[in-house]
XYZ file of C-alpha atoms in Angstrom:
290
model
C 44.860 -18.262 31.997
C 47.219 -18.118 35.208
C 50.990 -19.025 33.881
C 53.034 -20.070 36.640
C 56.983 -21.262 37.192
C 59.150 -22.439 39.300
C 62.961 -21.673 39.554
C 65.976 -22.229 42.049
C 68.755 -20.088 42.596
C 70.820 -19.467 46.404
C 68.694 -16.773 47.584
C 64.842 -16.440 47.060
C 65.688 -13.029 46.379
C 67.840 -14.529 43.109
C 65.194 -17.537 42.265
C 62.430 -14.654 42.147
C 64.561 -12.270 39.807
C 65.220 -15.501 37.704
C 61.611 -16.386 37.460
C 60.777 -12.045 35.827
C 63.295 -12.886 33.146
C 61.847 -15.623 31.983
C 58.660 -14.531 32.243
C 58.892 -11.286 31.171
C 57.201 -9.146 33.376
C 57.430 -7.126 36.610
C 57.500 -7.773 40.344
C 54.149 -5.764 40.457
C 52.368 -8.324 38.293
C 53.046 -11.507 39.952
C 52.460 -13.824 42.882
C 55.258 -15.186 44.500
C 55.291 -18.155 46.644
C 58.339 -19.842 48.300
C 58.605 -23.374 48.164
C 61.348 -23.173 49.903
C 64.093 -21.123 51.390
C 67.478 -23.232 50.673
C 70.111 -23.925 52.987
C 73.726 -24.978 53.693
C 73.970 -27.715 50.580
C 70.005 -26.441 49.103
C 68.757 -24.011 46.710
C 66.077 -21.760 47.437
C 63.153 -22.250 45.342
C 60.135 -20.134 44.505
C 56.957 -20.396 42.209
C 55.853 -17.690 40.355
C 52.321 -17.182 38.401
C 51.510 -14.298 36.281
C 48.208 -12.369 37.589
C 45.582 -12.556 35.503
C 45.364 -8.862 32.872
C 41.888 -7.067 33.138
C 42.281 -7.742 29.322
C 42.294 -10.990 30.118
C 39.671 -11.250 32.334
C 36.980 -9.341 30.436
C 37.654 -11.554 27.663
C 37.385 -14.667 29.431
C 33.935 -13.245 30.941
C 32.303 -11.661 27.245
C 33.669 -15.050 25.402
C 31.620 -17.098 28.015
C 28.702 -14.371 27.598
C 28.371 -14.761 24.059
C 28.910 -18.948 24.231
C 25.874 -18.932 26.655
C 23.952 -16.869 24.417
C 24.513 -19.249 21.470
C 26.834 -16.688 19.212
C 28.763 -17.866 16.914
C 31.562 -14.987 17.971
C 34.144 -14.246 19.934
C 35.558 -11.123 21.955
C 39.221 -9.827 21.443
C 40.094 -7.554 24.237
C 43.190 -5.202 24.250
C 44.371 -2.249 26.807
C 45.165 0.385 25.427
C 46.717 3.570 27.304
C 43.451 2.893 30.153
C 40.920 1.971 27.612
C 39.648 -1.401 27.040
C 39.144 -2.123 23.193
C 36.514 -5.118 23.052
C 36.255 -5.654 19.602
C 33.340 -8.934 18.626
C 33.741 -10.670 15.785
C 32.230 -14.272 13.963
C 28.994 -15.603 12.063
C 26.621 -13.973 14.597
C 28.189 -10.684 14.240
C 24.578 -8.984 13.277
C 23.072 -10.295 16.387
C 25.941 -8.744 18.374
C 25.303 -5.327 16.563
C 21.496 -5.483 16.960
C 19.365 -2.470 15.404
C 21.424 0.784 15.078
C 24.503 -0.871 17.686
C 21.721 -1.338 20.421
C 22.992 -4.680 21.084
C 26.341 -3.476 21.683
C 25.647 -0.476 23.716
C 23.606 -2.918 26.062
C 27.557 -5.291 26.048
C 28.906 -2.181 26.914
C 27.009 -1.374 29.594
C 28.047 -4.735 30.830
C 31.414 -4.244 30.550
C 31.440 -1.549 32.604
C 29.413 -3.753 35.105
C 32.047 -6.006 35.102
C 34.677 -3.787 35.743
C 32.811 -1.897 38.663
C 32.287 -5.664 40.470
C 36.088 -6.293 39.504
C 36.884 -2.540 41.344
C 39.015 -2.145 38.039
C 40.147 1.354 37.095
C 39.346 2.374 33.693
C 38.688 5.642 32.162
C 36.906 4.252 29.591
C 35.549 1.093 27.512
C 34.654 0.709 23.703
C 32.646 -2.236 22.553
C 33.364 -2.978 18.744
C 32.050 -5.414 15.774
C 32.882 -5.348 11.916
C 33.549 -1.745 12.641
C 30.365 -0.464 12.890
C 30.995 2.301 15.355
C 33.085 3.735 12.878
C 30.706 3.128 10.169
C 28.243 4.597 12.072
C 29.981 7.934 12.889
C 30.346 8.795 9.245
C 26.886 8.393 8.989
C 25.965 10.641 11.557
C 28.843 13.153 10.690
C 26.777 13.448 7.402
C 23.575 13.592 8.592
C 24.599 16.325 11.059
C 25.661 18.744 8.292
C 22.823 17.751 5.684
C 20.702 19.020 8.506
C 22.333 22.123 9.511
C 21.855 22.964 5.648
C 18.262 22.324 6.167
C 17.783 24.267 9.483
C 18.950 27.205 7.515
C 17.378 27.248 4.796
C 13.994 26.868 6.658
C 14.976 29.002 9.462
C 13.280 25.989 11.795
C 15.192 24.282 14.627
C 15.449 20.689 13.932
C 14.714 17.929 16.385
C 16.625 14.699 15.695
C 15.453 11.203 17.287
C 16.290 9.928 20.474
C 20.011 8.977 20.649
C 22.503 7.515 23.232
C 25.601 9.585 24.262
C 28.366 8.098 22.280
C 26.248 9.020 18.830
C 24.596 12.313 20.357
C 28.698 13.209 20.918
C 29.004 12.311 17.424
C 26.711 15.030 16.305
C 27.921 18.044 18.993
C 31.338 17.368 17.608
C 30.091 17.739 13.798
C 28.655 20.762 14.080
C 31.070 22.100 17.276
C 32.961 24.399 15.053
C 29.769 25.082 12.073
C 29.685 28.697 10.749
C 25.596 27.994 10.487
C 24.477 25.752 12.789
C 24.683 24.929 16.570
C 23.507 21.833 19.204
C 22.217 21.146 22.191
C 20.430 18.216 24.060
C 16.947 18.096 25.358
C 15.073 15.722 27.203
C 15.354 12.952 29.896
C 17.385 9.392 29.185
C 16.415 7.130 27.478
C 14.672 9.669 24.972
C 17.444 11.933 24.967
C 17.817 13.888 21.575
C 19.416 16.768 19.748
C 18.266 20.182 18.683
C 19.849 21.633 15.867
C 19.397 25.319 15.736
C 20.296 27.696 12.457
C 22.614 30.262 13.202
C 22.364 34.282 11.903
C 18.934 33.763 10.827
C 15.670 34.395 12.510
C 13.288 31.805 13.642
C 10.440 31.035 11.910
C 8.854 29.691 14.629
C 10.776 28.152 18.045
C 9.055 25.066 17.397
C 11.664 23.015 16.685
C 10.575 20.851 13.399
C 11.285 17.093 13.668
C 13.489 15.213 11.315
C 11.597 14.127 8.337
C 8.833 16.436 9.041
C 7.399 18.319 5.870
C 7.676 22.018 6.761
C 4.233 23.678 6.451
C 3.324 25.873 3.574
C 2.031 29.816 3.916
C -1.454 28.604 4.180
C -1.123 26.448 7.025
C -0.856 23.300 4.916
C 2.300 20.657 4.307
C 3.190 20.117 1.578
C 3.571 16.957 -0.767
C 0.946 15.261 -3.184
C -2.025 15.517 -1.116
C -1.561 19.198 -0.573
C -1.906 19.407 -4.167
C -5.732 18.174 -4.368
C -8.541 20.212 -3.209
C -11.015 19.320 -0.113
C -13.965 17.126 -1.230
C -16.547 19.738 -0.201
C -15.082 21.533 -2.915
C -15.045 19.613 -5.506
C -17.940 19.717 -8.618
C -18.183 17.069 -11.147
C -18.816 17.713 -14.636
C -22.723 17.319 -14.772
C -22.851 19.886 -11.995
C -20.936 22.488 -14.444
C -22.947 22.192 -17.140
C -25.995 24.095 -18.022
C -29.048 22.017 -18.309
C -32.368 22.592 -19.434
C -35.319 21.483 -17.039
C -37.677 18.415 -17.885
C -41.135 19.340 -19.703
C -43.705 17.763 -17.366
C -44.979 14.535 -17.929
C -48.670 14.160 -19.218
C -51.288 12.743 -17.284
C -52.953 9.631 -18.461
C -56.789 9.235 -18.872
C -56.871 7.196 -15.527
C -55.477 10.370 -13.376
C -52.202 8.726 -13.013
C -48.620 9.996 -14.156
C -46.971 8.179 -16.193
C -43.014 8.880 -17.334
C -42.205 8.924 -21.241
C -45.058 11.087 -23.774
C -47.842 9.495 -24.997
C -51.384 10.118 -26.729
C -54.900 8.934 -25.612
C -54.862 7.369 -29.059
C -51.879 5.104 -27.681
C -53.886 1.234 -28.019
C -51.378 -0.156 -26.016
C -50.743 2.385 -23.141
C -54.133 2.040 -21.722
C -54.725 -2.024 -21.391
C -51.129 -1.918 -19.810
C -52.091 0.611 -17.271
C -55.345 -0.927 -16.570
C -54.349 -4.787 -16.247
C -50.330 -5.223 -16.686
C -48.585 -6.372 -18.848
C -49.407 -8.903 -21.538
C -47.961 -12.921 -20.528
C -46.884 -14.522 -23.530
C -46.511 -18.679 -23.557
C -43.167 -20.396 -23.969
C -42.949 -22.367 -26.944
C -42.301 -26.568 -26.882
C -43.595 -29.373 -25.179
C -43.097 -29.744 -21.197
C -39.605 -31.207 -20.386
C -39.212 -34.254 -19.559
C -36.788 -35.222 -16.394
């Protein structure tokens, strides 16, 4: 918001130098209109508004952003030595975040939009909320050195996941002054990413082996449960281990026809059975009655 005053003195000059002191601010940041000049028995008089901050005008533009998006947040913005601190806070502060800061990179890139369209000067412009870029840097510092460990012990490069500058910058400076490891960026925005490559060792192979990737074993295989079970062609169940003795053949009945099981011609009951089926036998009781 504008703040404007008016003051009299005998000279414009003396009104306008009246109107800094109680405002508190330079020449160079104010508008300065002359209501009038003062004469023989009249006072000049002036009125004096404040220009409007950059500060103030990027958070007048990212508080009305995140109202029409239906946040419950709001956007604090200070200047500090050419950088522009936009720090969001409120209930909807996850929203603002989005998955791994997405969110805010993309109110970022709109505050830099803003500024462009403003013709503003500013070296450069962080977009903060609950202090997750922070946050986020210690988890990448980390990561960064757990995996220059692992590079080195598996004498594989290691690819790490598409990442946007501020966190790939993250990672360079991690490993910028590492004894074992070194970086560098491959790849075409958005799917930028980081190599990691061991130092003093040699390569394995120049494939560089992705993050989370199981590193493959002598015989070509990865490793893990899986790797630990044989292929199926390969496999014999128990009954095809053991040793078994063949079947005697079965006898032929009188009729010609093969029959399985052992029997004699004497059987009685074999023959009948072959000849005419099997035996019906009647249920016992009356009929039922419905």
């Amino acid at each position: 918001m504008e703040k404007s005053i008016e003051t009299q003195a005998s000279s414009v000059d003396l009104a306008v130098e009246k109107a800094l002191v109680e405002l508190g601010v330079s020449k160079d940041k104010v508008d300065v209109e002359v209501v009038s000049k003062g004469g023989l028995f009249s006072k000049a008089k002036v009125r004096v508004t404040v220009k409007d901050s950059v500060a103030d005008k990027m958070a007048e533009f990212f508080n009305g952003t995140l109202s029409r998006m239906g946040l419950v947040s709001r956007a604090t913005v200070e200047d500090k030595n050419g950088t522009l601190y936009i720090t969001i806070s409120g209930d909807d502060s996850g929203v603002a975040i989005g998955y791994r800061g997405e969110a805010l990179d993309a109110f970022q890139y709109l505050a830099l939009t803003f500024l462009n369209e403003q013709k503003c000067d500013f070296k450069k412009v962080v977009v903060d909320c609950e202090n997750y870029r922070e946050k986020r840097r210690e988890t990448l510092t980390a990561l960064a050195l757990k995996l220059a460990q692992k590079a080195l012990r598996l004498q594989r490069k290691i690819a790490l996941e598409p990442m946007n500058p501020f966190e790939r910058r993250i990672i360079h400076s991690a490993l910028a002054d590492s004894d074992i490891a070194e970086t560098t960026s491959d790849g075409e925005e958005p799917n930028r990413y980081i190599v990691i490559i061991p130092k003093g060792v040699e390569l394995k192979d120049q494939r560089p082996l992705k993050n989370g990737e199981r590193e493959p074993k002598k015989d070509g295989k990865k490793g893990g449960r899986d790797s630990r079970r044989g292929d199926r062609k390969d496999f014999k169940g128990r009954r095809d281990t053991r040793e078994r003795k063949p079947r005697e053949e079965a006898p032929e009945a009188p009729d010609g026809r093969v029959y399985r099981g052992y029997f004699t011609e004497q059987d009685d009951f074999v023959k009948p059975v072959a000849q005419s089926g099997p035996p019906k036998f009647k249920s016992f009781g009356g009929k039922k009655k419905f």
